[in-house]
Short mmCIF file of C-alpha atoms and ligand atoms in Angstrom, two decimals:
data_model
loop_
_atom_site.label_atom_id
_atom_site.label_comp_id
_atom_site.label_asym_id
_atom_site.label_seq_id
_atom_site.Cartn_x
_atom_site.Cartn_y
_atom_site.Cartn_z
CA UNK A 1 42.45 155.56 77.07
CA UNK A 2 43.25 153.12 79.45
CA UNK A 3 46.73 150.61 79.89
CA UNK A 4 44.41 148.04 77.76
CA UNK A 5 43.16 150.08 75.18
CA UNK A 6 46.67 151.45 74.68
CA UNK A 7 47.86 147.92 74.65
CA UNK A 8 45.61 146.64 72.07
CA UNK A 9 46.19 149.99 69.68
CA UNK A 10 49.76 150.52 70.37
CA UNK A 11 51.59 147.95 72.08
CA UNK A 12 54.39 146.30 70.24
CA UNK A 13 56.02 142.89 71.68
CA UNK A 14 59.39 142.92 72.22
CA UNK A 15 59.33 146.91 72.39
CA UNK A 16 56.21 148.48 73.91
CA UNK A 17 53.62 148.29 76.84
CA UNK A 18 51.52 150.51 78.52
CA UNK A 19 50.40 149.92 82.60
CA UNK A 20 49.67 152.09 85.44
CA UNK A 21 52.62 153.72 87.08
CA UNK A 22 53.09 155.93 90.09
CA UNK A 23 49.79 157.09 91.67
CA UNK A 24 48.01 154.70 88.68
CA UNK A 25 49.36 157.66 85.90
CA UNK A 26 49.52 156.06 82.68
CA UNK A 27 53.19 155.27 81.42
CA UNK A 28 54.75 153.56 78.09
CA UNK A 29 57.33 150.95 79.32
CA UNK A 30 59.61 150.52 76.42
CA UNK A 31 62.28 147.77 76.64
CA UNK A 32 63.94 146.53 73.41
CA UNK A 33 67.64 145.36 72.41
CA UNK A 34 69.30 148.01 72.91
CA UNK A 35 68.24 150.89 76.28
CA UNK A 36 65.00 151.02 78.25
CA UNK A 37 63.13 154.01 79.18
CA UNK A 38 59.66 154.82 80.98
CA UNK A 39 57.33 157.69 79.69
CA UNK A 40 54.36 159.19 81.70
CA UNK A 41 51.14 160.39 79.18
CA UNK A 42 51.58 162.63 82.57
CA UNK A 43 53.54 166.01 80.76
CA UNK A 44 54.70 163.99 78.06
CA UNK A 45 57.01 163.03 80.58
CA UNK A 46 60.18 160.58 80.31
CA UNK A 47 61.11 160.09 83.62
CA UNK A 48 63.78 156.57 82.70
CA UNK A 49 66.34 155.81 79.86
CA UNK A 50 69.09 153.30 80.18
CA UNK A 51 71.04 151.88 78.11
CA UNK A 52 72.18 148.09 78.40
CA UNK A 53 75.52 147.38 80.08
CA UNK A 54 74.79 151.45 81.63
CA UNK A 55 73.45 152.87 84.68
CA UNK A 56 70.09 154.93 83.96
CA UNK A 57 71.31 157.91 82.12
CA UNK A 58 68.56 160.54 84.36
CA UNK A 59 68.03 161.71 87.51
CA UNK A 60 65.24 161.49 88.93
CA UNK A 61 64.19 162.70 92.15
CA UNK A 62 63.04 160.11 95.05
CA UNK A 63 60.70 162.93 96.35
CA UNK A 64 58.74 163.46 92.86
CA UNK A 65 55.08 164.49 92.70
CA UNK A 66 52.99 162.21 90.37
CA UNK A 67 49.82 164.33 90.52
CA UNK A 68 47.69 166.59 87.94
CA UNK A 69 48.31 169.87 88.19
CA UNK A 70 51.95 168.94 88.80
CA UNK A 71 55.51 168.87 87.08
CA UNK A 72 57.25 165.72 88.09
CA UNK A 73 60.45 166.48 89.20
CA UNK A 74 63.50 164.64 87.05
CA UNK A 75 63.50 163.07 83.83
CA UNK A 76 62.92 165.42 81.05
CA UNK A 77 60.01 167.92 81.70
CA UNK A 78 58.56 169.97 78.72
CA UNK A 79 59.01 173.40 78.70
CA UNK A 80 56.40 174.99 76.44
CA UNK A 81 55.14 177.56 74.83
CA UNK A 82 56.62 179.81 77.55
CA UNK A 83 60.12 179.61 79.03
CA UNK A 84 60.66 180.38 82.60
CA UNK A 85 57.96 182.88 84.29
CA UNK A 86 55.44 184.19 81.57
CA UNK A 87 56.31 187.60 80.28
CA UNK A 88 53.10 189.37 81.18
CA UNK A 89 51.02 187.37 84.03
CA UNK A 90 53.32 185.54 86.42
CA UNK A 91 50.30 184.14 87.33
CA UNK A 92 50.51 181.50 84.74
CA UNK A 93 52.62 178.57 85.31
CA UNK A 94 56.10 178.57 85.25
CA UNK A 95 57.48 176.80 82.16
CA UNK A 96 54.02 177.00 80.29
CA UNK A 97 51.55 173.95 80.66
CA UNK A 98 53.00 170.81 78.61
CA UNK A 99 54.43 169.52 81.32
CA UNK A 100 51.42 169.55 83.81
CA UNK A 101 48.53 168.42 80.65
CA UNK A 102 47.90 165.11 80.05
CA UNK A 103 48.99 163.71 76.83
CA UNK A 104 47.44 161.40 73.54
CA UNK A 105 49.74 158.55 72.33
CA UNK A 106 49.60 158.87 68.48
CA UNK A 107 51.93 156.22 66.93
CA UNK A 108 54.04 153.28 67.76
CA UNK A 109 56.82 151.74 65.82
CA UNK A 110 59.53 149.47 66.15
CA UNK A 111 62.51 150.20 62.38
CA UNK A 112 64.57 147.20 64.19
CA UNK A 113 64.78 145.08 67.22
CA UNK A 114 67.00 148.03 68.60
CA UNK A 115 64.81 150.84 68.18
CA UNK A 116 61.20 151.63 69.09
CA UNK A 117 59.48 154.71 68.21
CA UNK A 118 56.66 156.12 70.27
CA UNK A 119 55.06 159.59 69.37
CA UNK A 120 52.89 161.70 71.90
CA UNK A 121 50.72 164.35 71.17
CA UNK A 122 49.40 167.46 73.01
CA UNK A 123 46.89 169.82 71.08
CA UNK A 124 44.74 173.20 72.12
CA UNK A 125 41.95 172.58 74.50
CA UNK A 126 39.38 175.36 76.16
CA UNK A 127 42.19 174.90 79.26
CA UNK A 128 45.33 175.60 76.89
CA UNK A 129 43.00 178.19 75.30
CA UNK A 130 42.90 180.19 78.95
CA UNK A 131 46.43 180.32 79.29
CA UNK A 132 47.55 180.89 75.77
CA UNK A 133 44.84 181.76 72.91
CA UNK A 134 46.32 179.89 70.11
CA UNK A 135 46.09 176.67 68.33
CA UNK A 136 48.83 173.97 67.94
CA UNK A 137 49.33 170.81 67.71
CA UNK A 138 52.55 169.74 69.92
CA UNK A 139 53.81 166.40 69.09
CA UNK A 140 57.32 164.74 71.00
CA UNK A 141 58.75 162.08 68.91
CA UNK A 142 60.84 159.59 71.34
CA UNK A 143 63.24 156.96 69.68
CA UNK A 144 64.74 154.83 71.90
CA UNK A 145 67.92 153.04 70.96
CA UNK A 146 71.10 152.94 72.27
CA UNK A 147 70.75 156.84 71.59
CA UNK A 148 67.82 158.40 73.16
CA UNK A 149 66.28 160.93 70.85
CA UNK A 150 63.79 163.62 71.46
CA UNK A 151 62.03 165.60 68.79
CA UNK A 152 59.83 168.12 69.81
CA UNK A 153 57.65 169.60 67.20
CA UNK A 154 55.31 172.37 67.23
CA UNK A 155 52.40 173.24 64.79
CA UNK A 156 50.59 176.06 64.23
CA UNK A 157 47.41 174.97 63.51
CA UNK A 158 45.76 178.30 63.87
CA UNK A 159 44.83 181.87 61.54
CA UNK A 160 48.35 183.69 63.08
CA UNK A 161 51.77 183.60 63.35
CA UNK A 162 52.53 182.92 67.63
CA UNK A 163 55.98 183.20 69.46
CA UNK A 164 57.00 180.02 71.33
CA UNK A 165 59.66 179.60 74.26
CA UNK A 166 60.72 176.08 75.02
CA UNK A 167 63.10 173.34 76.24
CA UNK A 168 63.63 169.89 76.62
CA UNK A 169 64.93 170.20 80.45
CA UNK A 170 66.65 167.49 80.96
CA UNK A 171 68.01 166.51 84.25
CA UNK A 172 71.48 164.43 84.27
CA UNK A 173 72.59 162.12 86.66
CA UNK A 174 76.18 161.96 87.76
CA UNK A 175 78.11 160.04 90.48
CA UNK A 176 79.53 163.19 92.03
CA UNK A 177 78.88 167.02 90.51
CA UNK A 178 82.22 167.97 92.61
CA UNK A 179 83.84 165.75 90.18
CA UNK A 180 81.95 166.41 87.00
CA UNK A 181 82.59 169.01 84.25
CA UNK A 182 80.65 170.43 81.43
CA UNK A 183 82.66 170.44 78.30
CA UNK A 184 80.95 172.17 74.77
CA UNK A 185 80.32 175.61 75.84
CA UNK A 186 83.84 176.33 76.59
CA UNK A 187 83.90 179.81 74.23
CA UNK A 188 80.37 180.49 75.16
CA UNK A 189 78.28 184.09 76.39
CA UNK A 190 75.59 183.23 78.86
CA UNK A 191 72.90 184.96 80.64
CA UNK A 192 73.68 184.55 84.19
CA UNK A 193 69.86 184.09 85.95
CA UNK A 194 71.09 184.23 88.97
CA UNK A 195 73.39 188.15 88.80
CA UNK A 196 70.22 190.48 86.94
CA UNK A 197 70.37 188.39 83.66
CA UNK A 198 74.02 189.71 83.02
CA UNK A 199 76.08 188.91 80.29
CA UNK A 200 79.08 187.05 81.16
CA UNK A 201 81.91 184.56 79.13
CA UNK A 202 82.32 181.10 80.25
CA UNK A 203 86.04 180.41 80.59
CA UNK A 204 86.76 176.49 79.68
CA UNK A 205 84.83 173.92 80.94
CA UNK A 206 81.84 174.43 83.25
CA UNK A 207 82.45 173.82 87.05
CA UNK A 208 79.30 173.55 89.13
CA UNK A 209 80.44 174.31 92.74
CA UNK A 210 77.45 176.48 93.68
CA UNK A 211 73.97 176.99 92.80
CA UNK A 212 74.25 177.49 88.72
CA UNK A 213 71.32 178.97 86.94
CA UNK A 214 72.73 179.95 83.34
CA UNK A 215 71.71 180.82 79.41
CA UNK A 216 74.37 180.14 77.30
CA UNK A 217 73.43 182.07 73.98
CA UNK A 218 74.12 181.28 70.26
CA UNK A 219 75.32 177.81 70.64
CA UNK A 220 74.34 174.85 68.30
CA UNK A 221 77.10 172.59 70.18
CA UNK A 222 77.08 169.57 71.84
CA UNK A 223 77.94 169.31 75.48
CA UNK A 224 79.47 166.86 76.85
CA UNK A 225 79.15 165.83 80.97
CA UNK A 226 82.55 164.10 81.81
CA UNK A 227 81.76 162.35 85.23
CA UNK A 228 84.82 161.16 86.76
CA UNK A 229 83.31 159.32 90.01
CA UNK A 230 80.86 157.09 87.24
CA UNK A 231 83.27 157.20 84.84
CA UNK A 232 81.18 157.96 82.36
CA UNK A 233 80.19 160.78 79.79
CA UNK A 234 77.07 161.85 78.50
CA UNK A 235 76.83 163.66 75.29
CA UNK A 236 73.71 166.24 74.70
CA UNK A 237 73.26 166.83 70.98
CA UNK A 238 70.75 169.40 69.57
CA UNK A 239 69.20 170.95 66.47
CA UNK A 240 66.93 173.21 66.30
CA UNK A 241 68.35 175.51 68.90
CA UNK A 242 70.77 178.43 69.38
CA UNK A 243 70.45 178.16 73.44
CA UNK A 244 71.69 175.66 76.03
CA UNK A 245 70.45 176.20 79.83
CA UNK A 246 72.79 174.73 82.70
CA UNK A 247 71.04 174.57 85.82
CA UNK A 248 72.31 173.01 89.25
CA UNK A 249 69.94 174.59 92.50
CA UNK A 250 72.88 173.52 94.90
CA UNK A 251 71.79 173.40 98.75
CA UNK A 252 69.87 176.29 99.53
CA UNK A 253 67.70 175.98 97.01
CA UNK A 254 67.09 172.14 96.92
CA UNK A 255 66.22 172.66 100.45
CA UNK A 256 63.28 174.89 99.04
CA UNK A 257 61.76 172.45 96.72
CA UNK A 258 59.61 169.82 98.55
CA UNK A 259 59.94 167.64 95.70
CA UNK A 260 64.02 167.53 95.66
CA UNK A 261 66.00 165.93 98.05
CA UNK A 262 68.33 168.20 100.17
CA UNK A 263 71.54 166.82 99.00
CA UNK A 264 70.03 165.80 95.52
CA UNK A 265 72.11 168.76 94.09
CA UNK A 266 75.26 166.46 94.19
CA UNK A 267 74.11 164.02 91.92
CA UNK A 268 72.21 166.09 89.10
CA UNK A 269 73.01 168.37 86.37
CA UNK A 270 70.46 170.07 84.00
CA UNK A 271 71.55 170.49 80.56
CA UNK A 272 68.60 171.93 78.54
CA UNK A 273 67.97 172.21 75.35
CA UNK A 274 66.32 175.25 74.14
CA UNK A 275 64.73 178.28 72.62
CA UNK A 276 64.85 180.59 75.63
CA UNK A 277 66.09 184.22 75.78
CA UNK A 278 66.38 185.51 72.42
CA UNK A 279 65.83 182.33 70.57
CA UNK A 280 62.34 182.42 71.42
CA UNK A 281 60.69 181.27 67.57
CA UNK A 282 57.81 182.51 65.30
CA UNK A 283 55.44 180.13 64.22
CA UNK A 284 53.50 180.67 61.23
CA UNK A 285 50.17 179.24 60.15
CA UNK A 286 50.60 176.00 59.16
CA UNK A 287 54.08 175.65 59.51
CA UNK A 288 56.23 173.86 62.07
CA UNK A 289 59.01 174.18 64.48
CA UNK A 290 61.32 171.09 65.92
CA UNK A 291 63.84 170.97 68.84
CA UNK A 292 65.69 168.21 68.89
CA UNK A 293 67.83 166.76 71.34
CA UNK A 294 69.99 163.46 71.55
CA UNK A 295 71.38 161.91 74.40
CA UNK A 296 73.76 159.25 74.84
CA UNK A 297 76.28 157.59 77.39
CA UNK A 298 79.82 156.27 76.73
CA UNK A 299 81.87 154.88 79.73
CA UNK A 300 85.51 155.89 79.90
CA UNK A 301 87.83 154.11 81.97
CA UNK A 302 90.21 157.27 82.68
CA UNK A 303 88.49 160.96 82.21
CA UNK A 304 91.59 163.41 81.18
CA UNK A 305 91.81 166.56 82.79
CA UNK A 306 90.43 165.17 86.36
O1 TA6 B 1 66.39 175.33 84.41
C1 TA6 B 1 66.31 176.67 84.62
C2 TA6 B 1 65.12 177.00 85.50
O2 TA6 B 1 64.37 177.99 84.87
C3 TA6 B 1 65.62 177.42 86.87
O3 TA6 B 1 65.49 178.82 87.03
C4 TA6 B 1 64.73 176.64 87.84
O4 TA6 B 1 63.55 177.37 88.13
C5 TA6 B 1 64.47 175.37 87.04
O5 TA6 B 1 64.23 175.86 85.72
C6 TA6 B 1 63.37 174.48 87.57
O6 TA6 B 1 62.12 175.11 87.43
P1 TA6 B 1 60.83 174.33 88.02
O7 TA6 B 1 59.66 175.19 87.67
O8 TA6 B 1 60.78 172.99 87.34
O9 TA6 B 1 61.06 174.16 89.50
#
């Protein structure tokens, strides 16, 4: 559908319109009493949210591909129904295909003047069928208010149980990661990525002063990013989950990816939300499977502990 037909099925005034964004990719532009945010049909892919009176909440990178075939690179890509490389053919695309399909909008809503509800929907096509031979119907549920919340659902629409990895990989954007910590996964085990998958305990707060590429493990908590230079916090609730990633690439790596500036390390965290590792989850026929996240800002005048 194009930005007019979207408008005339789904736009809501005061709340909701649909144009052409970056490289003329259709995105929802939401804008209603309380945040703003900007979604691409692109991946499912919400690449803005801000509340009022805060700076944008994301990071997203300045060097970001808006093209099929593509994950853009910020925001909050979808990992699904794979997490990571695929198991078997590392062929297939890294983080599974949500976030590089193009997306159906399914429903609009607006419950107040302060909240606007838009779902997406993603469901099995001869091209998903290639990759992964199930069917599903993947819906993300996006309610923007002064809390953004995220509520990925999966269906199995199909004559089998299947096994889904996924995440809601949300990029963070903070005024200086040399002054930022990661509170919430303080007493945590994680699977370091980057040392052979070991197992290894987090000791207090998380520090990112090098690349970080982590899976902490059995944790329903919320994290909390305390960001001294924007005085600010962000809090990342879940449900849904048992497995939080952190992930900062640091230099080396960002120097790598064409699509992330060189010294965009310093002002990102990812804090995903998850079922990776062993919290990968069995879908049976007709039933369902939601991860949830929730993200909000708070600004703090003094951060303790900095
Ligand atoms: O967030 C964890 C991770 O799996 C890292 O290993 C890194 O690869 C990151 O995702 C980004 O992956 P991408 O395919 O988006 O470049």
């Amino acid at each position: 559908m194009s930005p007019d037909e979207l408008n005339q099925r789904f736009a809501i005034q005061d709340h909701l319109t649909f144009e052409a964004g970056v490289n003329k990719l259709t995105r929802a532009l939401v804008d209603n009493q309380s945040a703003r945010a900007e979604i691409y049909l692109h991946g499912g892919h919400l690449t803005s949210f801000q509340p009022n009176g805060q700076s944008p909440l994301l990071w997203m990178s300045d060097l970001a591909r808006f093209e099929s075939g593509k994950a853009i690179r910020g925001g909050v890509p979808i990992v699904w129904p794979w997490f990571g490389a695929h198991t078997i053919d590392p062929s297939k695309p890294q983080h599974g295909f949500a976030r590089t399909s193009q997306w159906q909008v399914a429903e609009s809503s607006a419950p107040s003047g302060s909240e606007t509800i838009l779902k997406l929907c993603l469901t099995n096509n001869a091209e998903t069928q290639s990759l992964w031979p199930h069917s599903f119907e993947l819906t993300l549920r996006i309610t923007v208010s002064e809390t953004l919340r995220l509520e990925l659902t999966t269906r199995n629409t199909g004559k089998t149980p299947f096994e889904i990895g996924c995440a809601l990989h949300s990029y963070f954007a903070v005024g200086d990661i040399a002054r930022t910590t990661i509170t919430g996964l303080d007493d945590c085990h994680y699977l370091d990525q980057l040392d052979d998958n070991k197992s290894k305990a987090q000791q207090g707060a998380v520090v990112i002063n090098e690349e970080v590429d982590r899976i902490y493990r059995e944790t329903e908590d919320e994290c909390t990013i305390c960001d001294e230079a924007a005085r600010r916090y962000i809090h990342v609730g879940k449900s849904g989950s048992r497995s939080t990633v952190v992930w900062n690439p640091w230099s080396l790596k960002a120097q790598g990816m064409r699509d992330f500036p060189d010294d965009g390390y310093r002002s990102m965290v990812c804090i995903e939300t998850a079922n990776a590792a062993d919290d990968t989850r069995t879908v049976d026929p007709g039933e369902n499977h939601s991860l949830i996240q929730l993200i909000s800002g708070r600004l703090g005048a003094s951060l303790p502990g900095h």
